[in-house]
PDB file of C-alpha atoms in Angstrom:
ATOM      1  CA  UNK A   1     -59.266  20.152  -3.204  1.00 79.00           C
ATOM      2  CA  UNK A   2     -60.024  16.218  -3.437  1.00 88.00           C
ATOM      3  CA  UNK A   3     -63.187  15.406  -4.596  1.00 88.00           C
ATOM      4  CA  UNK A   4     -64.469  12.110  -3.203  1.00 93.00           C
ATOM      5  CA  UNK A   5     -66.982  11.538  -6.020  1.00 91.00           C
ATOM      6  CA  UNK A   6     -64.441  11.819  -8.385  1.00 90.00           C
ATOM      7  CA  UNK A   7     -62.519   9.207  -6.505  1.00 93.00           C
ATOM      8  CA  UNK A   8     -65.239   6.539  -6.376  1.00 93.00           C
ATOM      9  CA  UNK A   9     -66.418   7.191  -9.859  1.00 90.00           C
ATOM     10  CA  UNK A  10     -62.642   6.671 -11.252  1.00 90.00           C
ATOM     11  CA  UNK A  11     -62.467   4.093  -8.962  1.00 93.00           C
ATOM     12  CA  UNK A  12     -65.832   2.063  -9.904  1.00 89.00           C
ATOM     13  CA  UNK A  13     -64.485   2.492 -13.722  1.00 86.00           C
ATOM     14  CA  UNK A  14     -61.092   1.714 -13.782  1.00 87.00           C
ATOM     15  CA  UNK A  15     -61.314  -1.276 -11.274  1.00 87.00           C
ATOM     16  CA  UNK A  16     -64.221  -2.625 -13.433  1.00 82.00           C
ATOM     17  CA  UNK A  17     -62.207  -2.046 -16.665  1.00 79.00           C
ATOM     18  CA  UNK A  18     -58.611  -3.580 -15.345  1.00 80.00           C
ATOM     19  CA  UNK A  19     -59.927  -6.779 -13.374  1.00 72.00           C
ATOM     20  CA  UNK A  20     -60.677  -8.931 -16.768  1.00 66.00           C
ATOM     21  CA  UNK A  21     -57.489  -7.396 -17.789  1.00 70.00           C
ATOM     22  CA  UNK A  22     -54.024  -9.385 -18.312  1.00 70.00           C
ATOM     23  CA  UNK A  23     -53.086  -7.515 -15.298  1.00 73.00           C
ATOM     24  CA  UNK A  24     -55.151 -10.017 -12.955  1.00 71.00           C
ATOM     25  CA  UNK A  25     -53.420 -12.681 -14.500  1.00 72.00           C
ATOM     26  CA  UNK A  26     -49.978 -11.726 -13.727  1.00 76.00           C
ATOM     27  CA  UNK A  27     -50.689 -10.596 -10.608  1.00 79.00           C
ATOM     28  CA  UNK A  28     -51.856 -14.414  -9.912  1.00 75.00           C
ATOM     29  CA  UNK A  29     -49.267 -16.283 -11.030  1.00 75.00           C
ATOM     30  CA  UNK A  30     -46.263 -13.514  -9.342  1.00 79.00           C
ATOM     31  CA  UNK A  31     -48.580 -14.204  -6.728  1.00 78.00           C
ATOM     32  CA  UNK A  32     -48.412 -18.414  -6.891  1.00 76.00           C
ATOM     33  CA  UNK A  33     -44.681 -18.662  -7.307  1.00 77.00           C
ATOM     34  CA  UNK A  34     -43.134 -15.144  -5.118  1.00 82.00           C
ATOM     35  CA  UNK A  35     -43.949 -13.752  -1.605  1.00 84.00           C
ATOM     36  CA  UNK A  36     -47.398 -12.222  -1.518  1.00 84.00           C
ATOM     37  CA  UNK A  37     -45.828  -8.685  -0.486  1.00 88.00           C
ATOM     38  CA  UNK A  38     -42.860  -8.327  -2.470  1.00 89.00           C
ATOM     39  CA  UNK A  39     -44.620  -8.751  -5.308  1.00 88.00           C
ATOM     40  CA  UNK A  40     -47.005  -5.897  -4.530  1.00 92.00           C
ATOM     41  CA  UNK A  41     -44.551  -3.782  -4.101  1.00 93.00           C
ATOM     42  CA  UNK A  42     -43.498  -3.713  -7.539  1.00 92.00           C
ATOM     43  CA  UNK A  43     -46.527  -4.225  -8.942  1.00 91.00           C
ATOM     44  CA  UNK A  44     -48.077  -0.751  -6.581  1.00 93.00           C
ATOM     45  CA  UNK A  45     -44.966   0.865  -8.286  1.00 94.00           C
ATOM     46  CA  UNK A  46     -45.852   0.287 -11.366  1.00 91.00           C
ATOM     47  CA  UNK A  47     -49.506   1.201 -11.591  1.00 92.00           C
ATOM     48  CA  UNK A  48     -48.188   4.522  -9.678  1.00 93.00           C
ATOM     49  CA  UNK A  49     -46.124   4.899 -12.147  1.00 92.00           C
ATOM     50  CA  UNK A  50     -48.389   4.644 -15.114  1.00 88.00           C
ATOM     51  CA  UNK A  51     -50.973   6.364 -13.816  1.00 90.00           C
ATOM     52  CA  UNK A  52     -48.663   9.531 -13.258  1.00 90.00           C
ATOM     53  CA  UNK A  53     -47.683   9.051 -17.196  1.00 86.00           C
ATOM     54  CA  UNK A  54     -51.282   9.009 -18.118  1.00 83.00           C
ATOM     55  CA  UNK A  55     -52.014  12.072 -16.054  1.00 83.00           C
ATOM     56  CA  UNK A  56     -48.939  13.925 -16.826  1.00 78.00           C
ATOM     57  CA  UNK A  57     -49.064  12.896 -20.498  1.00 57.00           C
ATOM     58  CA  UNK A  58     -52.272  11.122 -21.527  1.00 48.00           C
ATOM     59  CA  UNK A  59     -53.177  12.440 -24.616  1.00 46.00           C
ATOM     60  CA  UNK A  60     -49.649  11.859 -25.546  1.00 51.00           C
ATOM     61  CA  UNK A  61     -50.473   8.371 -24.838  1.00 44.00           C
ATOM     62  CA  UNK A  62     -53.089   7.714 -27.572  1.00 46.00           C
ATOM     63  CA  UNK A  63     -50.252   9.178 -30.733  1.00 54.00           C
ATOM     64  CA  UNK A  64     -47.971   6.098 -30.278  1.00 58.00           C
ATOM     65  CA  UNK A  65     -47.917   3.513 -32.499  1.00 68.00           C
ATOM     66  CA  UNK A  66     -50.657   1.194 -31.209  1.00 65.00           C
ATOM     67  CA  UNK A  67     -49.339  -1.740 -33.671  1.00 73.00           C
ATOM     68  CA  UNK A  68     -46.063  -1.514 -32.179  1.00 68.00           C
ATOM     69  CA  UNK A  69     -46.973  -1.619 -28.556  1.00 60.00           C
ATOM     70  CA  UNK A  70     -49.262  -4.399 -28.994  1.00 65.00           C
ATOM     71  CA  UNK A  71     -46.506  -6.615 -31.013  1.00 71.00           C
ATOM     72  CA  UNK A  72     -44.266  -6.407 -28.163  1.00 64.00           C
ATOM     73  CA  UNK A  73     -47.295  -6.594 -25.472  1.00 59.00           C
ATOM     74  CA  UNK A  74     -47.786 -10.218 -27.618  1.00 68.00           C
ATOM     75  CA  UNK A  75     -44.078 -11.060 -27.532  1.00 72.00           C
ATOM     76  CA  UNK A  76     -43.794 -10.614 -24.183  1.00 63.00           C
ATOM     77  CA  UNK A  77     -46.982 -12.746 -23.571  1.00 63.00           C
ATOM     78  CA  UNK A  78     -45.271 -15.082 -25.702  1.00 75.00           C
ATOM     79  CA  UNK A  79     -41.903 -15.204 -24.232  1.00 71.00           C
ATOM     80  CA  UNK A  80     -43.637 -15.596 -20.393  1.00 63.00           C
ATOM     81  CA  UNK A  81     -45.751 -18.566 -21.852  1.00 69.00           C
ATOM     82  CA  UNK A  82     -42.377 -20.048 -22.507  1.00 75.00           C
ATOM     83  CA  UNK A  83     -40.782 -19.503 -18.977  1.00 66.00           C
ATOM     84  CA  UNK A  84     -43.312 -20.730 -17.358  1.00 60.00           C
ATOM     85  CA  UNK A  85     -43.616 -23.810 -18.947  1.00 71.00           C
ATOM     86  CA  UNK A  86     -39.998 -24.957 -19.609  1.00 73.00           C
ATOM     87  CA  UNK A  87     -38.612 -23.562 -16.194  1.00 61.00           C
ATOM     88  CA  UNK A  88     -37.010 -25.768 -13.758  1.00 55.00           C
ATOM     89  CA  UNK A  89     -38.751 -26.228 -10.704  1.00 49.00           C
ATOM     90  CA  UNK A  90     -41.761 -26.924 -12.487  1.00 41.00           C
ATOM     91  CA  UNK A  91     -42.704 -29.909 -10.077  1.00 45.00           C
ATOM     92  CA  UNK A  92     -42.295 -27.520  -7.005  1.00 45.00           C
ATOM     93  CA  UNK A  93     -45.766 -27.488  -5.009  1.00 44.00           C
ATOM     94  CA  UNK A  94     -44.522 -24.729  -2.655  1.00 47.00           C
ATOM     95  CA  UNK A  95     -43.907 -20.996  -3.150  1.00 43.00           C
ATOM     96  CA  UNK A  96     -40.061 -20.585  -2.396  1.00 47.00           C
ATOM     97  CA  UNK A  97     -39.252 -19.811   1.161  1.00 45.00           C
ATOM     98  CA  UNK A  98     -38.634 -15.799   1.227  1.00 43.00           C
ATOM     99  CA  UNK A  99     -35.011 -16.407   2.045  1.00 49.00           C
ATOM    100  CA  UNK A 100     -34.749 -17.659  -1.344  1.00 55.00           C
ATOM    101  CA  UNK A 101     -36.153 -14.694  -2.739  1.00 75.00           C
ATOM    102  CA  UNK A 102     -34.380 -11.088  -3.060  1.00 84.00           C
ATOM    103  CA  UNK A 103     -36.538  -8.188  -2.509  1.00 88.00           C
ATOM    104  CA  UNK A 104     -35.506  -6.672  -5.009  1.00 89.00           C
ATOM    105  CA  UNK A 105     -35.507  -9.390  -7.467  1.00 87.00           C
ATOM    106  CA  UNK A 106     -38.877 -10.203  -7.154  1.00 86.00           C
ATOM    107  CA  UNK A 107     -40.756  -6.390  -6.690  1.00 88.00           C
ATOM    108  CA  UNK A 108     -38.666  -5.644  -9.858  1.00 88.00           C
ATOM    109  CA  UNK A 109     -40.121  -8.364 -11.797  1.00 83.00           C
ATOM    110  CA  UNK A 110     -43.496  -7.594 -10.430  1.00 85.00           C
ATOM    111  CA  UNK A 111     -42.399  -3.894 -11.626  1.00 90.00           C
ATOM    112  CA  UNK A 112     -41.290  -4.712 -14.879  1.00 86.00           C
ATOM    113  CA  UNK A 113     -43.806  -7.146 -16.052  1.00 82.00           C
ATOM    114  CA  UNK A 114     -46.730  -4.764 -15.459  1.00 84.00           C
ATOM    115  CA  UNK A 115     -45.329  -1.860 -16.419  1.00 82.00           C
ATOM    116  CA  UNK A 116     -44.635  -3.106 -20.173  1.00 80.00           C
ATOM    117  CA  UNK A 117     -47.741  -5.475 -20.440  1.00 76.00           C
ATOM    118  CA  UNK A 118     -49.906  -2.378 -19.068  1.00 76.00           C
ATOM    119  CA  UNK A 119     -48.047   0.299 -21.180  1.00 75.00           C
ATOM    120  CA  UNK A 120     -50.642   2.046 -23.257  1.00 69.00           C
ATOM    121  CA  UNK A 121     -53.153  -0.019 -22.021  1.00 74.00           C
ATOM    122  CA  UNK A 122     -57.034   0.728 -22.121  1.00 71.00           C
ATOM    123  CA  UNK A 123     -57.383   1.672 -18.528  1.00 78.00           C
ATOM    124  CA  UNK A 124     -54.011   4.108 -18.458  1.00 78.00           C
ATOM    125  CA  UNK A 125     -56.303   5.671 -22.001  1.00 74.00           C
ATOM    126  CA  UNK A 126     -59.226   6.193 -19.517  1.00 79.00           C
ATOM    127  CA  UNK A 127     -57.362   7.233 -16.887  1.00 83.00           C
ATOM    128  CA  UNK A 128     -55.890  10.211 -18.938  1.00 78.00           C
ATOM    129  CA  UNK A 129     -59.877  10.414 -20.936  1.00 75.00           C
ATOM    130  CA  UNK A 130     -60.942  10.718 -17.371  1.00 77.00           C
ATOM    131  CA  UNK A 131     -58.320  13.367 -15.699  1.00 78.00           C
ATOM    132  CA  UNK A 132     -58.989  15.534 -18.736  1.00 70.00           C
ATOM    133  CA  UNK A 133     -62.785  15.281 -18.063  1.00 71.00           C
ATOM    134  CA  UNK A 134     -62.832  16.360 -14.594  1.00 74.00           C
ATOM    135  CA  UNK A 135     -60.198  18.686 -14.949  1.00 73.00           C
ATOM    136  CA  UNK A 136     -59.208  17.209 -11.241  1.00 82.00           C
ATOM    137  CA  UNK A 137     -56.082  15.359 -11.819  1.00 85.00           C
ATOM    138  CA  UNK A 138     -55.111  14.438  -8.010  1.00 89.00           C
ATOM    139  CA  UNK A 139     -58.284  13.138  -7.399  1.00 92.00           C
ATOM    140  CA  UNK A 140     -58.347  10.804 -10.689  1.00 89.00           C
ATOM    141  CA  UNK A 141     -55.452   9.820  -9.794  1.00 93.00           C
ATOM    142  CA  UNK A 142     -55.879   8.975  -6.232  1.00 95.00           C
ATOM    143  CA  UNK A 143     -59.030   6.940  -7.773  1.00 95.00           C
ATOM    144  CA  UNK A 144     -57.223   5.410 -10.890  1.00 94.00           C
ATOM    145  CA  UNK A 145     -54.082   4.441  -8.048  1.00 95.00           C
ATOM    146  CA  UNK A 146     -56.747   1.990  -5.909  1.00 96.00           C
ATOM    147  CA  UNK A 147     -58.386   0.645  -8.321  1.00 93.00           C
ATOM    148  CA  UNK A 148     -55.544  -0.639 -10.029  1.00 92.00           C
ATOM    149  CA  UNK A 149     -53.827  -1.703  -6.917  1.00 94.00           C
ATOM    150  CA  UNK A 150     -57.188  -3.653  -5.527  1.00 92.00           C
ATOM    151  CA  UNK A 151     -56.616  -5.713  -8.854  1.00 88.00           C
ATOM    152  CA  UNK A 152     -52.802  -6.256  -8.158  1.00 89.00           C
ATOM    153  CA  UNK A 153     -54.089  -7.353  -4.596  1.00 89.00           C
ATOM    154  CA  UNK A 154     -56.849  -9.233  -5.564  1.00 87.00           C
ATOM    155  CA  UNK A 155     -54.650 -11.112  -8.316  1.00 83.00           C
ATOM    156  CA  UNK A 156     -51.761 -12.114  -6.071  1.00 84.00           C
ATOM    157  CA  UNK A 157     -53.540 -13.092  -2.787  1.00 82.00           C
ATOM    158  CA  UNK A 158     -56.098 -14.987  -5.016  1.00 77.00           C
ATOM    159  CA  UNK A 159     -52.839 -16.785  -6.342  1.00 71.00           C
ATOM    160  CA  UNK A 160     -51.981 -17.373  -2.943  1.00 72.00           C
ATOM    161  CA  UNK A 161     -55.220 -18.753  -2.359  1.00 78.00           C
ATOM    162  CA  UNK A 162     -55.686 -20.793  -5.523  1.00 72.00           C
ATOM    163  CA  UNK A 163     -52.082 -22.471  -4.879  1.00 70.00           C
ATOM    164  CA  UNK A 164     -53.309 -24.444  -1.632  1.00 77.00           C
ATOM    165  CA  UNK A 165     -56.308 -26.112  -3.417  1.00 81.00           C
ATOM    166  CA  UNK A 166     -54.712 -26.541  -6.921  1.00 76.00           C
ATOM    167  CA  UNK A 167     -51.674 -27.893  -7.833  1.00 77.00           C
ATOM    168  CA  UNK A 168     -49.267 -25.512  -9.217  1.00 67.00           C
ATOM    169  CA  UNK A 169     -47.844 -27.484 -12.135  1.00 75.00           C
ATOM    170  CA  UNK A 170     -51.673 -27.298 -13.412  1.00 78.00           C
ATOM    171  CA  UNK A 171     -51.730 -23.261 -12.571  1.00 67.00           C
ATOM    172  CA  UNK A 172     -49.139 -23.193 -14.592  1.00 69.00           C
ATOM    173  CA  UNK A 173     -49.436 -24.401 -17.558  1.00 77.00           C
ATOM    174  CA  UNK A 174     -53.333 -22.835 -17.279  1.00 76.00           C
ATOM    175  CA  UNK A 175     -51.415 -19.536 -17.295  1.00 67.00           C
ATOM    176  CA  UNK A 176     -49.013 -20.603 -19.743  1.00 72.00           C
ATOM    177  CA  UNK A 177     -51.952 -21.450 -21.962  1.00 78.00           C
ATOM    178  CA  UNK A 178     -53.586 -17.698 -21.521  1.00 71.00           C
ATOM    179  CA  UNK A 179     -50.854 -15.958 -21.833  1.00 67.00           C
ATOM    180  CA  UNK A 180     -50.269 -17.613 -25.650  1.00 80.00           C
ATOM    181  CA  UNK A 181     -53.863 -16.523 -26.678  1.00 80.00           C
ATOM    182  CA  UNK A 182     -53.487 -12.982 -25.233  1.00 69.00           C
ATOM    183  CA  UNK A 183     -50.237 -13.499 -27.363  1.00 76.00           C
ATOM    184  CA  UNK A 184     -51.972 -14.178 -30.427  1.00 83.00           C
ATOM    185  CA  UNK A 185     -54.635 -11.811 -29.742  1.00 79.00           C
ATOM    186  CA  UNK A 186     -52.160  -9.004 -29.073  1.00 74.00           C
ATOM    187  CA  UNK A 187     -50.095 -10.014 -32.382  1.00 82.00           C
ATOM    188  CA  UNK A 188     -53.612  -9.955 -34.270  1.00 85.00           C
ATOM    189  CA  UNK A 189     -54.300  -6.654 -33.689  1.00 78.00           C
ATOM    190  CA  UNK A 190     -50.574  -5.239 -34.226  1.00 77.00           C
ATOM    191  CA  UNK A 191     -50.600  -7.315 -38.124  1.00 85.00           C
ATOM    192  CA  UNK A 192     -54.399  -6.200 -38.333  1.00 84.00           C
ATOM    193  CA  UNK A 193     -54.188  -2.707 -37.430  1.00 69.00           C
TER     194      UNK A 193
END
């Protein structure tokens, strides 16, 4: 039986634990350069999808290599800095007409992006800390699911937004810029330990 409670409290934590989260950020800049939609779609997918590993397999989750994880998390970061800033179409001011853009193309980015950059991630931990806890895995899950998806949302329609007062050349290379300190951040902790 679904327990509401459960729901808001996995909710209240894992939407208050994700939104500083890198996830925010690549939600907003899929969001600035792709149709709104398609991007949700993959990024919904995703978060479904790692949520069902951390419920299915959370404790699992905290035995990999955390070093290892976070040097490709920070290589990734890394290599997305680089796209973004030495992509053609750089000077482009408008999202890409959605003819332009597959379906497919652009959910599976959306897909693959946070499903590697989120991949052992502090709020998937929680999410399995917190199914384990309540010994009510549907609704965790149900609550874990919205949360993250409210950020997705949040982060691409805010993109959206952002795009018609700010230029997106200066988006950009704003993003480009976080994504090389969450970089070196992530590659910190992987030499650190």
């Amino acid at each position: 039986m679904l327990s509401l409670s459960v729901i808001a409290v996995v909710f209240g934590v894992i939407f208050l634990a994700e939104l500083p989260d890198k996830t925010a950020l690549a939600s907003l800049m899929l969001g600035t350069r792709y149709r709104a939609s398609y991007v949700f779609v993959g990024v919904a997918a995703a978060f479904a999808v790692h949520v069902a590993l951390a419920i299915a397999a959370g404790s699992l989750l905290t035995l990999l290599p955390h070093r290892w994880v976070q040097l490709v998390v920070g290589l990734l970061f890394l290599g997305g800095a680089a796209v973004l800033l030495f992509s053609k179409g750089d000077d482009e001011e408008e999202v890409k007409a959605p003819a332009d853009q597959s379906f497919w193309k652009v959910s599976g980015a959306g897909f693959m992006l946070i499903l590697v950059a989120e991949f052992g991630d502090l709020t998937q931990i929680m999410t399995a800390n917190l199914a384990a806890r309540y010994s009510d895995p549907v609704s965790v899950a149900i609550g874990a699911v919205l949360a993250l998806w409210a950020v997705g949302a949040l982060g691409i329609f805010g993109g959206q937004m952002l795009m018609k007062r700010v230029p997106l050349r200066l988006i950009t290379r704003i993003a480009a810029g976080v994504m090389v300190v969450l970089a070196g951040f992530s590659i910190y902790e992987a030499v650190a330990g």
